[in-house]
XYZ file of C-alpha atoms in Angstrom:
713
model
C -46.215 19.296 -43.807
C -45.452 20.456 -47.333
C -43.330 23.593 -47.575
C -41.816 23.625 -51.021
C -40.415 21.433 -53.742
C -37.184 21.420 -55.659
C -36.220 19.845 -58.944
C -33.786 16.968 -58.417
C -31.353 16.120 -61.208
C -31.065 12.322 -61.292
C -27.823 12.551 -63.248
C -26.093 13.972 -60.180
C -25.758 12.793 -56.582
C -29.292 12.348 -55.227
C -28.424 12.324 -51.547
C -26.367 15.520 -51.659
C -29.103 17.291 -53.592
C -31.656 16.256 -50.979
C -29.427 17.555 -48.184
C -29.087 20.887 -49.966
C -32.844 21.094 -50.442
C -33.632 20.402 -46.807
C -30.938 22.788 -45.579
C -32.111 25.584 -47.850
C -35.365 25.873 -45.910
C -33.546 27.195 -42.839
C -31.442 29.986 -44.366
C -33.414 32.745 -42.623
C -32.613 31.272 -39.193
C -28.922 32.120 -39.524
C -27.794 35.125 -37.499
C -29.389 37.201 -34.720
C -32.353 38.462 -36.772
C -34.269 35.243 -37.276
C -37.318 35.396 -39.518
C -40.235 33.173 -38.547
C -41.851 30.793 -41.020
C -45.391 29.578 -41.472
C -45.558 25.840 -42.163
C -48.812 24.900 -43.901
C -50.222 21.393 -43.975
C -51.290 20.624 -47.550
C -53.993 18.185 -46.439
C -55.812 19.910 -43.587
C -54.513 23.433 -44.383
C -53.480 24.026 -40.781
C -50.457 26.236 -40.143
C -47.822 26.549 -37.452
C -45.390 29.396 -36.754
C -41.774 28.346 -36.213
C -38.485 30.213 -35.840
C -35.835 27.573 -35.162
C -34.174 24.756 -37.039
C -35.400 22.064 -34.650
C -39.059 23.105 -34.958
C -38.649 23.402 -38.720
C -37.496 19.815 -39.094
C -40.334 18.650 -36.854
C -42.746 20.052 -39.434
C -41.085 18.642 -42.549
C -41.501 15.246 -44.171
C -38.220 13.533 -43.284
C -39.211 9.959 -44.050
C -36.419 9.476 -46.590
C -33.085 8.009 -45.519
C -31.314 11.337 -46.021
C -34.022 13.153 -44.089
C -33.680 10.739 -41.182
C -29.908 11.228 -41.058
C -30.320 14.991 -41.186
C -32.859 14.957 -38.385
C -30.649 12.744 -36.219
C -27.686 15.083 -36.660
C -29.701 18.187 -35.753
C -31.379 16.473 -32.809
C -28.024 15.282 -31.475
C -26.664 18.834 -31.609
C -29.765 20.278 -29.970
C -30.064 17.659 -27.236
C -26.439 18.134 -26.216
C -25.788 21.859 -26.652
C -29.152 23.556 -27.338
C -27.301 25.864 -29.738
C -25.576 25.699 -33.124
C -28.397 23.985 -35.018
C -28.831 26.836 -37.507
C -25.113 26.793 -38.278
C -25.230 23.010 -38.567
C -28.135 23.024 -41.010
C -26.674 25.760 -43.178
C -23.229 24.165 -43.427
C -24.808 20.826 -44.299
C -26.387 22.510 -47.298
C -23.300 24.524 -48.246
C -20.906 21.603 -48.010
C -23.334 19.265 -49.763
C -23.202 21.637 -52.705
C -19.412 21.759 -52.385
C -19.108 17.967 -52.442
C -21.521 17.776 -55.362
C -19.428 20.306 -57.256
C -16.290 18.261 -56.592
C -18.014 15.187 -58.030
C -19.061 17.171 -61.066
C -15.420 18.188 -61.590
C -14.356 14.551 -61.509
C -12.717 14.405 -58.087
C -12.769 10.833 -56.675
C -14.901 10.342 -53.583
C -12.005 9.104 -51.445
C -10.032 12.251 -52.206
C -13.010 14.487 -51.423
C -13.374 12.817 -48.028
C -9.678 13.087 -47.245
C -9.167 16.690 -48.337
C -12.376 18.031 -46.756
C -11.651 16.315 -43.441
C -8.109 17.652 -43.354
C -9.288 21.105 -44.348
C -11.832 21.311 -41.538
C -9.362 19.969 -38.988
C -6.890 22.604 -40.087
C -9.568 25.298 -39.684
C -10.429 24.150 -36.165
C -6.766 24.288 -35.232
C -6.357 27.706 -36.828
C -9.247 29.359 -34.965
C -7.677 28.501 -31.607
C -5.996 31.889 -31.986
C -9.410 33.577 -31.658
C -10.254 32.015 -28.307
C -10.775 34.418 -25.417
C -10.239 33.127 -21.855
C -13.094 33.522 -19.377
C -11.925 33.853 -15.787
C -13.173 35.243 -12.465
C -16.522 36.441 -13.841
C -18.198 35.929 -10.443
C -15.696 38.000 -8.460
C -17.826 41.141 -8.768
C -21.285 39.610 -9.151
C -22.505 41.372 -5.993
C -21.983 44.788 -7.583
C -24.925 46.926 -8.623
C -24.193 46.408 -12.308
C -26.705 43.955 -13.797
C -27.660 42.838 -17.261
C -30.859 44.909 -17.195
C -28.859 48.116 -16.765
C -27.501 48.110 -20.293
C -28.464 50.527 -23.029
C -29.394 49.666 -26.579
C -27.022 49.380 -29.473
C -27.190 48.161 -33.060
C -24.178 45.885 -33.327
C -24.870 42.312 -34.341
C -21.733 41.216 -36.219
C -18.052 41.277 -35.366
C -16.478 44.730 -35.947
C -14.627 44.067 -39.198
C -17.751 42.536 -40.790
C -19.839 45.633 -40.109
C -20.656 47.499 -43.299
C -19.323 51.087 -43.103
C -21.801 53.670 -44.319
C -19.450 55.029 -46.973
C -19.026 51.751 -48.889
C -22.324 51.930 -50.729
C -23.145 48.415 -49.575
C -25.220 49.343 -46.564
C -28.970 49.715 -46.688
C -30.253 53.185 -45.871
C -32.773 51.865 -43.382
C -30.159 49.599 -41.695
C -31.822 47.817 -38.791
C -34.586 50.360 -38.314
C -37.137 48.506 -40.390
C -36.411 45.124 -38.854
C -35.870 46.035 -35.227
C -38.323 44.571 -32.740
C -38.714 44.643 -28.942
C -37.525 41.062 -28.688
C -34.356 41.821 -30.669
C -32.978 44.805 -28.761
C -29.206 45.205 -28.776
C -27.315 46.368 -25.710
C -24.041 48.178 -25.147
C -21.468 48.270 -22.395
C -22.288 51.810 -21.371
C -20.403 52.653 -18.235
C -18.307 49.485 -18.419
C -14.586 50.066 -19.023
C -12.957 48.317 -21.955
C -10.994 45.527 -20.323
C -7.559 44.261 -21.188
C -7.942 40.768 -22.562
C -5.709 37.916 -23.649
C -5.849 35.054 -26.095
C -5.711 31.742 -24.289
C -3.700 28.646 -24.985
C -3.098 25.907 -22.448
C 0.283 25.529 -20.786
C 0.667 22.059 -22.296
C 0.253 23.494 -25.791
C 2.759 26.250 -25.052
C 5.401 23.778 -23.879
C 4.760 21.429 -26.799
C 5.210 24.216 -29.353
C 8.531 25.608 -28.165
C 10.569 23.569 -30.632
C 8.023 23.554 -33.439
C 7.626 27.313 -33.549
C 11.329 27.767 -34.197
C 10.768 26.612 -37.755
C 7.391 27.990 -38.895
C 8.081 27.351 -42.571
C 8.505 23.614 -42.078
C 5.366 23.634 -39.951
C 3.444 25.334 -42.715
C 4.727 22.830 -45.251
C 3.606 19.942 -43.085
C 0.019 20.929 -43.702
C 0.551 21.302 -47.410
C 2.352 17.993 -47.829
C 0.569 15.935 -45.167
C 1.943 12.986 -43.238
C -0.800 10.353 -43.232
C -3.423 9.603 -45.795
C -6.982 10.171 -44.571
C -5.921 11.422 -41.119
C -6.258 14.818 -39.466
C -3.277 17.101 -39.918
C -3.153 19.567 -37.032
C -0.899 22.584 -37.029
C -0.550 25.773 -35.055
C -1.242 29.227 -36.387
C 1.572 30.751 -38.393
C 1.154 34.171 -36.822
C 2.452 33.019 -33.429
C 6.040 33.758 -34.438
C 5.670 36.618 -36.891
C 7.909 39.672 -36.858
C 5.653 42.271 -38.456
C 4.667 45.555 -36.834
C 1.704 43.976 -35.057
C 3.372 40.949 -33.555
C 1.457 38.519 -31.346
C 3.958 37.150 -28.837
C 3.513 33.774 -27.207
C 3.774 34.287 -23.430
C 4.738 31.660 -20.839
C 1.351 31.872 -19.091
C -0.475 30.481 -22.133
C -1.866 33.779 -23.417
C -1.136 35.791 -26.524
C -0.245 39.461 -26.278
C 0.042 41.972 -29.085
C 2.950 44.417 -29.287
C 3.714 47.078 -31.787
C 1.349 49.832 -30.646
C 1.631 52.336 -27.863
C 0.561 49.773 -25.305
C 0.192 45.989 -25.445
C -3.337 44.839 -26.329
C -4.648 41.535 -25.023
C -8.024 39.818 -25.005
C -9.738 38.464 -21.944
C -13.257 38.383 -20.476
C -13.613 38.670 -16.696
C -16.997 40.370 -16.399
C -20.263 38.410 -16.208
C -22.416 41.112 -17.819
C -19.981 41.512 -20.707
C -19.930 37.746 -21.238
C -23.718 37.468 -21.138
C -24.178 40.334 -23.532
C -21.661 38.879 -25.970
C -23.378 35.487 -25.884
C -26.945 36.809 -26.145
C -26.689 37.372 -29.928
C -29.465 39.937 -29.775
C -31.893 37.987 -27.578
C -31.431 40.103 -24.475
C -34.825 39.349 -22.998
C -33.907 35.677 -22.632
C -30.371 36.413 -21.451
C -31.721 38.787 -18.810
C -33.714 35.888 -17.367
C -30.609 33.703 -17.476
C -28.670 36.396 -15.629
C -31.321 36.542 -12.897
C -31.235 32.755 -12.553
C -27.441 32.761 -12.183
C -27.586 35.477 -9.528
C -30.252 33.603 -7.556
C -28.104 30.476 -7.601
C -25.100 32.496 -6.478
C -27.035 34.100 -3.609
C -28.291 30.698 -2.466
C -24.768 29.262 -2.559
C -23.468 32.245 -0.579
C -26.094 31.784 2.139
C -25.455 28.061 2.393
C -21.665 28.272 2.559
C -21.331 31.534 4.455
C -17.791 32.856 4.864
C -16.335 29.563 3.626
C -17.542 30.223 0.097
C -16.401 27.601 -2.404
C -15.918 28.446 -6.105
C -19.386 29.004 -7.573
C -20.525 26.871 -10.517
C -23.558 27.599 -12.673
C -25.812 24.512 -12.377
C -28.092 24.528 -15.398
C -29.764 21.287 -14.269
C -31.361 23.195 -11.376
C -33.276 25.560 -13.654
C -36.918 24.719 -14.290
C -39.220 26.299 -16.879
C -42.879 27.123 -16.226
C -44.772 28.312 -19.327
C -47.921 30.399 -18.925
C -49.526 31.033 -22.326
C -52.141 33.755 -22.371
C -50.497 35.775 -19.580
C -48.964 39.200 -20.409
C -45.199 39.237 -20.959
C -44.705 41.577 -17.998
C -45.238 38.584 -15.700
C -42.115 36.794 -16.979
C -39.628 36.489 -14.122
C -37.268 34.228 -12.196
C -38.117 32.929 -8.716
C -36.531 30.524 -6.230
C -38.365 27.251 -5.697
C -40.694 25.191 -7.856
C -43.479 26.987 -9.714
C -46.169 24.952 -11.451
C -49.742 25.260 -12.679
C -52.830 23.532 -11.319
C -56.452 23.336 -12.301
C -58.481 26.205 -10.928
C -60.497 23.635 -8.973
C -57.517 23.278 -6.590
C -57.852 26.852 -5.315
C -59.527 25.853 -2.052
C -56.923 23.174 -1.349
C -54.027 25.611 -1.817
C -55.657 28.109 0.526
C -55.761 25.368 3.167
C -52.167 24.288 2.643
C -50.524 27.706 2.561
C -51.222 28.312 6.265
C -49.781 25.088 7.653
C -46.398 23.277 7.743
C -45.975 20.827 4.895
C -44.434 17.365 5.030
C -43.337 16.048 1.653
C -43.012 12.593 0.079
C -41.031 11.912 -3.108
C -41.954 9.001 -5.423
C -39.530 8.427 -8.308
C -41.765 5.876 -10.071
C -45.444 5.893 -10.978
C -48.086 6.210 -8.275
C -50.696 3.891 -9.778
C -52.283 0.626 -8.697
C -50.645 -1.463 -11.435
C -47.114 -0.045 -10.975
C -45.051 -2.557 -9.045
C -41.861 -4.571 -9.287
C -41.885 -6.964 -12.242
C -41.661 -9.894 -9.883
C -44.936 -8.863 -8.265
C -46.941 -8.532 -11.476
C -49.453 -11.352 -11.377
C -50.519 -13.247 -14.479
C -53.614 -11.852 -16.163
C -55.336 -15.256 -16.508
C -55.245 -16.122 -12.800
C -58.028 -15.143 -10.398
C -57.394 -14.940 -6.666
C -60.116 -16.202 -4.329
C -60.205 -14.358 -1.009
C -60.358 -16.591 2.058
C -62.247 -13.954 4.003
C -66.015 -14.556 4.150
C -66.640 -10.818 4.215
C -68.158 -9.511 0.972
C -65.769 -7.063 -0.605
C -67.527 -4.454 -2.672
C -64.536 -2.270 -3.500
C -62.479 -2.771 -6.610
C -58.786 -3.534 -6.554
C -57.941 0.105 -7.334
C -60.185 1.294 -4.533
C -58.382 -0.983 -2.082
C -55.032 0.311 -3.272
C -56.192 3.941 -3.072
C -57.357 3.484 0.505
C -54.026 1.902 1.400
C -52.092 4.876 -0.045
C -54.275 7.322 1.881
C -53.646 5.390 5.066
C -49.886 5.673 4.501
C -50.128 9.426 3.887
C -52.282 9.913 6.987
C -49.995 7.759 9.129
C -46.915 9.855 8.320
C -48.848 13.142 8.101
C -47.840 13.789 4.469
C -49.494 16.843 2.864
C -47.568 16.990 -0.422
C -46.529 14.182 -2.768
C -44.261 14.786 -5.757
C -44.242 11.941 -8.274
C -41.770 11.662 -11.133
C -44.061 9.378 -13.120
C -47.814 9.106 -13.631
C -50.425 9.445 -10.878
C -53.777 7.711 -10.538
C -56.568 10.219 -11.183
C -58.767 8.485 -8.632
C -56.044 8.847 -6.002
C -55.560 12.529 -6.841
C -59.255 13.251 -6.328
C -59.323 11.371 -3.017
C -56.248 13.267 -1.796
C -57.855 16.612 -2.624
C -60.829 15.722 -0.419
C -58.434 14.869 2.424
C -56.517 18.168 1.898
C -53.437 16.601 0.332
C -51.788 17.654 -2.913
C -50.337 15.098 -5.341
C -48.351 16.283 -8.389
C -47.238 13.958 -11.185
C -44.676 14.174 -14.000
C -42.238 16.185 -11.872
C -38.763 16.722 -13.304
C -36.022 14.568 -11.777
C -33.904 17.642 -10.968
C -36.820 19.126 -9.042
C -37.162 15.887 -7.089
C -33.481 15.861 -6.236
C -33.530 19.504 -5.150
C -36.374 18.882 -2.697
C -34.675 15.729 -1.433
C -31.542 17.700 -0.599
C -33.321 20.667 0.983
C -36.123 18.929 2.933
C -34.363 15.757 4.018
C -36.797 13.526 2.141
C -35.619 10.257 0.616
C -36.940 9.279 -2.803
C -38.683 5.906 -2.928
C -39.900 3.858 -5.863
C -42.993 2.254 -4.320
C -45.473 3.472 -1.737
C -44.826 0.321 0.313
C -41.273 1.550 0.980
C -42.394 4.673 2.842
C -41.313 5.106 6.449
C -40.695 8.035 8.771
C -37.140 8.526 7.519
C -38.368 9.021 3.943
C -40.607 12.007 4.725
C -39.227 15.546 4.394
C -40.365 18.668 6.206
C -40.092 22.447 6.145
C -41.831 22.870 2.797
C -44.284 25.678 2.054
C -46.997 25.920 -0.603
C -48.533 29.210 -1.635
C -49.943 31.068 -4.616
C -47.250 32.429 -6.923
C -48.424 35.988 -7.477
C -51.537 38.005 -8.137
C -52.752 37.576 -11.709
C -55.705 39.627 -13.005
C -58.980 37.758 -12.604
C -59.858 38.125 -16.285
C -56.589 36.418 -17.209
C -57.231 33.578 -14.735
C -60.707 33.062 -16.149
C -59.270 32.902 -19.640
C -56.429 30.454 -18.937
C -58.451 28.504 -16.309
C -55.393 27.595 -14.190
C -53.740 28.797 -10.991
C -50.024 29.073 -10.370
C -48.409 27.938 -7.123
C -44.874 28.048 -5.750
C -43.450 25.235 -3.628
C -40.177 25.902 -1.842
C -38.170 25.276 1.278
C -35.280 27.074 2.897
C -31.987 26.625 1.088
C -33.399 24.808 -1.937
C -31.069 24.871 -4.926
C -33.797 25.291 -7.523
C -34.788 28.238 -9.697
C -37.946 28.470 -11.796
C -38.081 30.706 -14.860
C -41.643 31.765 -15.622
C -42.180 32.434 -19.332
C -45.364 34.232 -20.341
C -46.823 35.500 -23.589
C -50.190 36.776 -24.684
C -49.675 34.892 -27.951
C -49.809 31.158 -27.296
C -47.959 30.352 -30.527
C -44.855 32.121 -29.207
C -44.413 30.004 -26.079
C -42.331 27.249 -27.669
C -40.083 29.815 -29.311
C -39.572 31.649 -26.026
C -38.624 28.438 -24.250
C -36.208 27.407 -27.014
C -34.507 30.806 -26.982
C -34.134 30.804 -23.216
C -32.429 27.417 -23.220
C -30.178 28.518 -26.076
C -28.920 31.510 -24.060
C -28.639 29.458 -20.874
C -26.570 26.741 -22.531
C -24.317 29.262 -24.271
C -23.460 30.762 -20.898
C -23.162 27.327 -19.294
C -20.634 26.050 -21.835
C -18.694 29.317 -21.844
C -18.249 29.045 -18.069
C -17.559 25.320 -18.239
C -14.879 25.621 -20.923
C -13.571 28.922 -19.516
C -13.097 30.217 -23.028
C -15.118 31.666 -25.907
C -14.545 32.589 -29.521
C -14.566 36.114 -30.842
C -17.986 35.913 -32.460
C -20.153 37.528 -35.078
C -18.516 35.687 -37.968
C -14.876 36.164 -36.945
C -13.967 32.474 -36.758
C -15.806 31.672 -39.988
C -13.974 34.517 -41.714
C -10.652 33.130 -40.508
C -11.618 29.661 -41.763
C -12.471 31.083 -45.181
C -9.239 33.037 -45.445
C -7.178 30.119 -44.148
C -8.615 27.652 -46.665
C -8.111 30.021 -49.565
C -4.470 30.450 -48.626
C -4.010 26.694 -48.293
C -5.636 26.131 -51.681
C -3.294 28.602 -53.380
C -0.222 27.219 -51.677
C -1.225 23.654 -52.447
C -1.630 24.536 -56.105
C 1.689 26.364 -56.335
C 3.597 23.577 -54.565
C 2.031 20.675 -56.428
C 5.322 19.261 -57.641
C 6.807 19.331 -54.156
C 3.718 17.670 -52.716
C 3.704 14.904 -55.284
C 7.332 14.046 -54.627
C 7.277 14.148 -50.854
C 3.721 13.432 -49.719
C 2.419 10.048 -48.638
C 5.498 7.847 -49.035
C 3.545 4.716 -48.074
C 0.995 5.054 -50.852
C 1.206 4.506 -54.565
C 2.504 7.309 -56.729
C -0.743 7.660 -58.640
C -2.680 8.194 -55.419
C -0.239 10.839 -54.241
C -0.420 12.499 -57.625
C -4.223 12.503 -57.509
C -4.261 14.024 -54.057
C -1.934 16.777 -55.168
C -3.943 17.406 -58.301
C -7.364 17.646 -56.684
C -6.609 18.940 -53.175
C -6.654 22.588 -54.184
C -10.021 22.109 -55.915
C -11.591 20.474 -52.869
C -10.287 23.148 -50.499
C -11.701 25.875 -52.735
C -15.118 24.205 -52.700
C -14.952 23.829 -48.927
C -14.031 27.508 -48.609
C -17.006 28.434 -50.785
C -19.218 26.967 -48.070
C -17.789 29.422 -45.540
C -18.223 32.224 -48.073
C -21.924 31.372 -48.482
C -22.258 31.243 -44.699
C -20.831 34.738 -44.208
C -22.780 36.202 -47.130
C -26.047 34.870 -45.745
C -25.147 35.995 -42.228
C -24.492 39.580 -43.332
C -27.559 39.633 -45.567
C -29.807 38.312 -42.774
C -28.681 41.113 -40.453
C -30.050 43.648 -42.970
C -26.589 45.056 -43.646
C -26.849 44.478 -47.405
C -29.716 44.522 -49.856
C -28.582 41.251 -51.458
C -26.256 38.334 -50.856
C -24.258 39.457 -53.890
C -23.423 42.760 -52.215
C -22.556 40.890 -49.040
C -20.282 38.591 -51.033
C -18.560 41.595 -52.605
C -17.911 43.093 -49.196
C -16.464 39.812 -47.914
C -14.111 39.674 -50.897
C -12.833 43.129 -50.001
C -12.177 42.065 -46.410
C -10.508 38.865 -47.599
C -8.154 40.872 -49.769
C -7.273 43.060 -46.799
C -6.610 39.991 -44.674
C -4.440 38.441 -47.369
C -2.470 41.642 -47.861
C -1.779 41.789 -44.125
C 0.180 38.539 -44.337
C -1.639 36.916 -41.444
C -5.466 36.737 -41.442
C -5.618 35.852 -37.748
C -3.510 38.862 -36.824
C -5.670 41.000 -39.088
C -8.802 39.943 -37.210
C -7.192 40.500 -33.820
C -5.901 43.912 -34.882
C -9.377 44.981 -35.985
C -10.724 44.034 -32.586
C -7.856 45.777 -30.818
C -8.824 49.049 -32.499
C -11.878 49.095 -30.251
C -9.586 49.301 -27.230
C -7.367 51.978 -28.753
C -10.307 54.072 -29.943
C -9.201 54.257 -33.577
C -11.838 51.980 -35.069
C -13.889 53.204 -38.024
C -16.415 55.665 -36.612
C -18.814 55.019 -39.460
C -19.998 51.879 -37.716
C -21.236 53.599 -34.596
C -21.439 57.105 -33.224
C -20.194 55.972 -29.802
C -17.253 53.703 -29.161
C -18.944 52.075 -26.173
C -21.802 51.012 -28.462
C -19.523 48.441 -30.102
C -19.687 45.526 -27.660
C -17.795 42.290 -27.817
C -19.587 39.388 -29.458
C -18.768 35.863 -28.357
C -19.480 32.300 -29.470
C -19.131 29.124 -27.445
C -16.217 26.977 -28.565
C -17.146 23.288 -28.350
C -20.786 23.607 -29.551
C -19.662 25.609 -32.577
C -16.837 23.304 -33.628
C -19.007 20.245 -33.007
C -21.654 21.720 -35.318
C -18.963 22.034 -37.992
C -17.837 18.440 -37.491
C -21.377 17.068 -37.508
C -22.179 18.965 -40.709
C -19.169 17.612 -42.572
C -19.570 14.104 -41.134
C -23.138 13.941 -42.424
C -22.193 15.237 -45.863
C -19.340 12.753 -46.198
C -21.553 9.915 -44.916
C -24.191 10.604 -47.553
C -21.489 11.084 -50.167
C -19.970 7.664 -49.494
C -23.108 5.626 -48.880
C -25.430 6.846 -51.634
C -25.232 4.251 -54.423
C -27.558 6.129 -56.809
C -24.876 8.236 -58.456
C -25.090 8.838 -62.182
C -22.153 10.843 -63.482
C -22.922 10.724 -67.182
C -25.457 9.795 -69.829
C -23.503 6.762 -70.988
C -24.604 4.939 -74.121
C -28.212 6.123 -73.933
C -29.854 9.502 -73.676
C -32.039 9.975 -70.598
C -35.214 11.913 -71.202
C -36.303 14.804 -68.983
C -38.636 12.598 -66.957
C -35.760 10.288 -66.048
C -33.264 13.025 -65.252
C -35.461 15.276 -63.181
C -37.791 14.740 -60.258
C -39.361 16.675 -57.448
C -38.311 16.538 -53.812
C -41.189 17.592 -51.566
C -40.247 19.045 -48.205
């Protein structure tokens, strides 16, 4: 698919320019208000509507080496975390431009790699101060408060990055012109503002007792470094500050702020608050996730009774059933396994729904030619039957009859197959009132094995009485209008058994082109909640951690520049003096370029949320906030203080008419930081491996045809 083209300057780093070009196509996907794109095929003129980074890259021509590396990085992030791909793609572009700028300024590649790696590691260590612990969120899950009970709000960024109305930087129409039913924001109406704390592990607290006694030497350790090319990890300077808004390190691993009327701490112990903060504006998807979590919790409660063990959200036991062409009002969450069948199976389902069902689980293929490798006969050998009886049936017919005999012998009505199923066998089973389903998810198979007592087998010849499960029911899912059924030409059934740990999320849409987007967004919300509960911590979101990274790098760059002589004399004793001198000379430049990437990220984020009419205005606003953070003496404390104003009720009222309409916004920790690492790793890989680098004209003048080319996306 051809989307656009960009002029490539052959005098500069080709690979970095290609990364920037590819990444630039996904700028509108950053932030909660994602704008969809039409991808048009230049050859057949067909178009596809996409609204995520993964689907975008699927539609682009990524046959080049750089394109392949980019696609692998994004796919790895998506396959593992299902979130963070937009951040990953944007930072790849921003930091590619930063590395290219460093090359243009004459910084050696080895120094770019070293300084950028150390800078990012320092940022990741610094933002630990913005982690919020997540504990005991299921203690009150049985209360009447649910995710669907929330009211709408218009907050999409962290509080201090909201544009006050009196700054002149905010659009008059705000979010009114871009709001849509699928991007409704919710508030914590009726939910008390909770006391929260900043989390640090007990091991970290104990390890820092001696280090924190000398914060100045700790700060210098980052500026001077201790090992060339290695990560330099420090702890935030604000932990031991003595200003009016001091954040005191407590023995229990939390951080607590003193200096106001009452101590202010950050903590999240409410499931609805956590879900709302992680939804990032997609509350329709998060509402479905909330219903799935509650169904799992109810099932666990019934199974364990009074001896309830700690509940754990099992995302592997969530199954998606997509129904394109069905109105969105039919989207819901149900226990059991919901799937679609051809409308020709209607009579069979009517027969099965009134009788007890015995189930068989096949984890391989159910076809005539699927057998153990040792039993696959050679293709050039013919077997002569000793029997004098004339056999008219084919080999497949013989096998099909054998399978039916096995099913009849053990009275099996339902067969779930993880692999492929013979079409001839399926038709024969329908005539004998037996249902066979192929391509069933492995988690679905395992759930039915646990609940029905069935044992999964690989081959039909392994079936015996002990392998067959019971207590399963098959019925129609729900009543769908006849005109809709005629249009989609399928029926929907639900298969379940008592106590099954399986939840099906039914996604519907009248617009078929939206189905993939709906499924992607659901999994994004589900995995955000899953990792937040798994890690038991989240970041203060909406751009807070990126803002801290930007401010932190700018401070490091200034300090590195001012202490150049000290760095050159004391840094890297095991390396040559010229190398140490080069590091000291260029480190400030590299850190500034790295910080510019964060600045572009925040500018685009604010612009995409319709808070500013241009990225320039957004950049101006960020500069104002950066100055405030610098003047405060501790950017991390500045961010925490801005959040604490929500609890004290003194936050700028220009942002919202009601205090309760300013909800907390959260980001998952590991997926976000891994997206940062993957972005920088890819940029540095391309930087070091691309051999087509031309830094000057040399002894001959290149013409325009040699210095410029087009990169088609």
